[in-house]
Coordinates of C-alpha atoms in Angstrom, one line a residue:
X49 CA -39.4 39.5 5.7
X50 CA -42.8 40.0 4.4
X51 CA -43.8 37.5 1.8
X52 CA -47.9 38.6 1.8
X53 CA -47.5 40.3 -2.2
X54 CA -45.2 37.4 -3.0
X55 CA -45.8 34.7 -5.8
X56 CA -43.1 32.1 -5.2
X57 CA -43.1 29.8 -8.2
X58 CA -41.2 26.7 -9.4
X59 CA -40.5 24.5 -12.7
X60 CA -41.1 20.4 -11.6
X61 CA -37.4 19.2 -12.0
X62 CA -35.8 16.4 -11.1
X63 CA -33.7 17.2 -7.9
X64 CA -30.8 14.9 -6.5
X65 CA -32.0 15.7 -2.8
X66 CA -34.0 17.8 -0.8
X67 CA -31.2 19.9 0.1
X68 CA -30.9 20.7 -3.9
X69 CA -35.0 21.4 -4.0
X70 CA -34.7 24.3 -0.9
X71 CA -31.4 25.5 -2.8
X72 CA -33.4 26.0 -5.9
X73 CA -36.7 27.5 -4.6
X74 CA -34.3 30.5 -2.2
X75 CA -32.6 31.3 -5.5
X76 CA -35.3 30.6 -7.8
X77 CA -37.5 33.8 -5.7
X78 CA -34.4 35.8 -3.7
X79 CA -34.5 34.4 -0.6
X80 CA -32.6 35.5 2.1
X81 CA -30.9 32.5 3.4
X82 CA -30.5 34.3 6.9
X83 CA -34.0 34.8 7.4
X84 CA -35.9 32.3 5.5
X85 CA -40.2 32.8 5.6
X86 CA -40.3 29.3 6.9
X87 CA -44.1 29.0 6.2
X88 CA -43.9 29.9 2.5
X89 CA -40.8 27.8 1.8
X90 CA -42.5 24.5 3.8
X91 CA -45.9 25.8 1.5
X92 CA -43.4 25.6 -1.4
X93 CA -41.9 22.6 -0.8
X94 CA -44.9 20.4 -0.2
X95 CA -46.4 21.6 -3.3
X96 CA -43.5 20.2 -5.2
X97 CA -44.1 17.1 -3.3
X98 CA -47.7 16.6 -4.4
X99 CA -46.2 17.7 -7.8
X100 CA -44.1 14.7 -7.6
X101 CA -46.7 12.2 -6.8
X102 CA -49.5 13.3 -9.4
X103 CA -46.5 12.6 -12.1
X104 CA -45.8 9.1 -10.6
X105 CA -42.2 10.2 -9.9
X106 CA -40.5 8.7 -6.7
X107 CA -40.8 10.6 -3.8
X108 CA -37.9 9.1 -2.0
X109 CA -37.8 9.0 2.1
X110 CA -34.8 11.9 2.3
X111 CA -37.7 14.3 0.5
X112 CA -40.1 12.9 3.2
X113 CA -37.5 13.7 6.5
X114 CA -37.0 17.2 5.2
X115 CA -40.9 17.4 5.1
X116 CA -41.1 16.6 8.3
X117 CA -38.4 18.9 9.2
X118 CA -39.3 22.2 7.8
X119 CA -43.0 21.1 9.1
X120 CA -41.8 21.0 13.0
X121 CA -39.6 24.0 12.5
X122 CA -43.0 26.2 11.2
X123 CA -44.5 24.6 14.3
X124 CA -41.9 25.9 16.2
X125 CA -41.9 29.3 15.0
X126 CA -45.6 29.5 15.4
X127 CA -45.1 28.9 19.6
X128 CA -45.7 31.7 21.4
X129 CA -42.0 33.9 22.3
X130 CA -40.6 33.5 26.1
X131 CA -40.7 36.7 28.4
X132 CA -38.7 39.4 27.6
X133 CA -37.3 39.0 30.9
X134 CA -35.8 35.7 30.6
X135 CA -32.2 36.3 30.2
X136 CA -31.4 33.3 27.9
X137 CA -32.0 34.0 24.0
X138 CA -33.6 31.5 22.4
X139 CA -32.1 29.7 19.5
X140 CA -33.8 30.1 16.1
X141 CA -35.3 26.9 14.8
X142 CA -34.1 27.9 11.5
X143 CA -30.5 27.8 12.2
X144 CA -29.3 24.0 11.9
X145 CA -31.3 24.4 8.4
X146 CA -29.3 27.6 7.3
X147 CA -25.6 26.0 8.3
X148 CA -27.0 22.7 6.5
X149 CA -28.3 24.9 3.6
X150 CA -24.7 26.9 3.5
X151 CA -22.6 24.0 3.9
X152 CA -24.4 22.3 0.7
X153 CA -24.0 25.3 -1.0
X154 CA -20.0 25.3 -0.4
X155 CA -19.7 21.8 -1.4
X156 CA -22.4 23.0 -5.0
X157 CA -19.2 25.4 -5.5
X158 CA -16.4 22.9 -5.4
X159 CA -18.3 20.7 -7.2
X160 CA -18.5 23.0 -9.9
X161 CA -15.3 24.2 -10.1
X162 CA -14.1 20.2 -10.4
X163 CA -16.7 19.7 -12.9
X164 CA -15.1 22.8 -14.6
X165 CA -11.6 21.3 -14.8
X166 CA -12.6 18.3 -15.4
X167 CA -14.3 19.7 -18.7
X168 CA -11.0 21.1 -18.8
X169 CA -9.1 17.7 -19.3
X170 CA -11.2 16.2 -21.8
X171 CA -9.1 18.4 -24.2
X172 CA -6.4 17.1 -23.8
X173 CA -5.0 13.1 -24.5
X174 CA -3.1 11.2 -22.1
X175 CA -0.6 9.1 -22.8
X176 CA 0.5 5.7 -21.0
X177 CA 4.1 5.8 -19.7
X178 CA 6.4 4.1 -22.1
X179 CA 8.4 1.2 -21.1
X180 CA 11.8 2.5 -21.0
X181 CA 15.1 0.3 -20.1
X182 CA 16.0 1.3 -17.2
X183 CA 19.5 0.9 -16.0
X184 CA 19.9 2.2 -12.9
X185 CA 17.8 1.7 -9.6
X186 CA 16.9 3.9 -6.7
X187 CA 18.4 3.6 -3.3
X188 CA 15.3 2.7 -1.6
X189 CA 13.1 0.1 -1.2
X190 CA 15.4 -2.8 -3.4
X191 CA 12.4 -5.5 -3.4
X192 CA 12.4 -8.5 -5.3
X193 CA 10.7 -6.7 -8.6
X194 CA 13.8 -4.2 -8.2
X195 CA 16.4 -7.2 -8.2
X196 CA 14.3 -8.9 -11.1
X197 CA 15.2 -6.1 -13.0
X198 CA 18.9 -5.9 -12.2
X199 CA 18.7 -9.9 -12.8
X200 CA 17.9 -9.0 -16.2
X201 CA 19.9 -6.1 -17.0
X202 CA 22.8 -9.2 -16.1
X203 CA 21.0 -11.8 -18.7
X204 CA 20.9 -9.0 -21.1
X205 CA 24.9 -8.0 -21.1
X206 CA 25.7 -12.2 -20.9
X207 CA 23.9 -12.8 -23.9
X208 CA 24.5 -9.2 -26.0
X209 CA 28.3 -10.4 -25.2
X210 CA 27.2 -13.4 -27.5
X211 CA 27.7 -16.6 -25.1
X212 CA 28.1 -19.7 -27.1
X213 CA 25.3 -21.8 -27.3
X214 CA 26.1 -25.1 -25.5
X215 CA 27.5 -27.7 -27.6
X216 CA 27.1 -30.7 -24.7
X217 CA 24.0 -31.4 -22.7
X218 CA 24.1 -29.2 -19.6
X219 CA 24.6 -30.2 -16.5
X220 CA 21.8 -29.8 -13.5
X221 CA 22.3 -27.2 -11.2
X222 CA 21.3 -27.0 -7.8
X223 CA 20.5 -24.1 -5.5
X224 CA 22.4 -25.1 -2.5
X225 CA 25.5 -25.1 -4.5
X226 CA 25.2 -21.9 -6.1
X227 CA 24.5 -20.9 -2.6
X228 CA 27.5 -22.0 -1.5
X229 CA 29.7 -20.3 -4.4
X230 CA 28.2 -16.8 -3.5
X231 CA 29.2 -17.1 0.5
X232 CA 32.8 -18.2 -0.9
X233 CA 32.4 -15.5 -3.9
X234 CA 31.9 -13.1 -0.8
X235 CA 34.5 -14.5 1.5
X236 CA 37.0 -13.9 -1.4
X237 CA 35.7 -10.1 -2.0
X238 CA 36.1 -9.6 1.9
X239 CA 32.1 -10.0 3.0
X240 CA 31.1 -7.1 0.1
X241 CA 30.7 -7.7 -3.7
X242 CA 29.0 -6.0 -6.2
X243 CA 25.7 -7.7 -7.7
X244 CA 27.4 -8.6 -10.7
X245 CA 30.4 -10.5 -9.5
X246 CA 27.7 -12.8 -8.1
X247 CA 27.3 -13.8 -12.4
X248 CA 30.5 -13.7 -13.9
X249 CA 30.2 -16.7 -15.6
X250 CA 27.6 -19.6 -16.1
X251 CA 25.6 -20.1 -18.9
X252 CA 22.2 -18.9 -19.2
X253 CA 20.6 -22.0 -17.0
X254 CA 23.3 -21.6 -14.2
X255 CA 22.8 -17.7 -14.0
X256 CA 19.1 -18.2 -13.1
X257 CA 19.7 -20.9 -10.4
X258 CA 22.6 -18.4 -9.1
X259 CA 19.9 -15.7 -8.7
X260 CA 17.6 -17.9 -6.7
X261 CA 20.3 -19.6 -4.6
X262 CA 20.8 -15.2 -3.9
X263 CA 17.2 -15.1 -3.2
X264 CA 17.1 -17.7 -0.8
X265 CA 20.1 -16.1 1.2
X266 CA 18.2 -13.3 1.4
X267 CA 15.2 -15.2 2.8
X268 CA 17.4 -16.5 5.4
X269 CA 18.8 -13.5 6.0
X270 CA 22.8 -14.6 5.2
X271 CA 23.3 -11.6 3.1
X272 CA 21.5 -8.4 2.3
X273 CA 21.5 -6.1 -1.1
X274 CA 22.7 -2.5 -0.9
X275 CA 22.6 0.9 -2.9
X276 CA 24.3 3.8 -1.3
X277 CA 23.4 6.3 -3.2
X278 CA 21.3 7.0 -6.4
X279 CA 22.5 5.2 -9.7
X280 CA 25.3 3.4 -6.8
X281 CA 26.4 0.1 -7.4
X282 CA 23.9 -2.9 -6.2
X283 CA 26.2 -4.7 -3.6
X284 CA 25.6 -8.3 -1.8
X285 CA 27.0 -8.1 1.9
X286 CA 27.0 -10.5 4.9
X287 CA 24.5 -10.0 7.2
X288 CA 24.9 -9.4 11.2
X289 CA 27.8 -10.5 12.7
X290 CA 29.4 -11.4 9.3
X291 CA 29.1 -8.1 7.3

């Protein structure tokens, strides 16, 4: 490519990398990115450089490697060519700095088009997810947040069925009883109940040592919880050899 009647020129910007700089100079003056005048663009690029330093501005050590780079590359190009008669081409010592040069230009094009949608979605609002009651759960995964929640979906049909407040002092509840009336609770239903038959009755106070005595099952592995299918029925079973 002949550059000889050439005037390659640049405005002193402030590039992210070196990579952006070269990107900017081939466009800026039509350069063929397949056969780059390697001498002109290193000329070019080490002006901007010296641009950089007589305006104070950092010139930090990635603009210094590609310096170097496009400095032993000219060298390079200036050695003198192998014999014709050597069978073996010789590799172009501008080639890992084209596929570098192309592959930051692909990644300048998604970037754009992200920053493009992203513009995009400014217009319009989002809106946090509101905090429906939620009366069913899904088959899968029945954690202790997901029992939690059919815990309370049991506290909240005891007390809209309006349980009389207690007219005596309660008495204390303990977990290893209530553990106890669940294994009998499930002997009676035949090793399977459904969740709720676990809190038929109780007051508010029993009901929540009931669901802990459950938990603790659980944690020794007596019974499991159960969903066949989507919206199913929540069931306590035995576990192992019992179930």
């Amino acid at each position: 490519m002949d550059v000889t009647n050439k005037k390659y020129t640049f405005h002193l910007e402030a590039f992210n990398g070196p990579l952006e700089l070269l990107m900017h100079l081939i466009e800026k003056n039509k350069i063929d990115i397949y056969d780059i005048p390697i001498a002109e663009l290193t000329r070019q690029y080490l002006d901007y450089l010296e641009a950089m330093r007589e305006m104070d501005m950092e010139v930090t050590s990635a603009f210094l490697v590609m310096a170097a780079t496009l400095l032993q590359i000219k060298s390079r190009m200036m050695l003198p060519k192998k014999k014709a008669e050597e069978s073996e081409e010789e590799e172009d010592p501008r080639q890992e700095l084209v596929e570098r040069l192309l592959e930051y230009r692909r990644f300048k094009k998604v970037s754009e088009v992200l920053g493009s949608m992203a513009d995009l979605q400014e217009h319009f609002v989002g809106r946090a997810p509101l905090d429906l009651p939620v009366h069913h759960l899904p088959p899968a995964s029945l954690d202790l947040s997901l029992l939690v929640t059919a815990f309370r979906e049991v506290m909240q049909i005891k007390e809209e069925a309006g349980l009389p407040p207690a007219i005596v002092r309660p008495e204390p509840y303990h977990i290893e009883d209530k553990m106890e009336d669940i294994k009998a609770a499930l002997e009676a239903h035949g090793g399977r109940m459904r969740f709720e038959d676990a809190f038929e009755r109780g007051t508010r106070g029993e009901l929540v040592v009931t669901f802990l005595a459950l938990l603790e099952l659980i944690k020794q592995q007596s019974v499991s919880v159960e969903q066949a299918h989507l919206f199913g029925t929540i069931t306590i079973a035995w576990r192992g050899e019992k179930k």
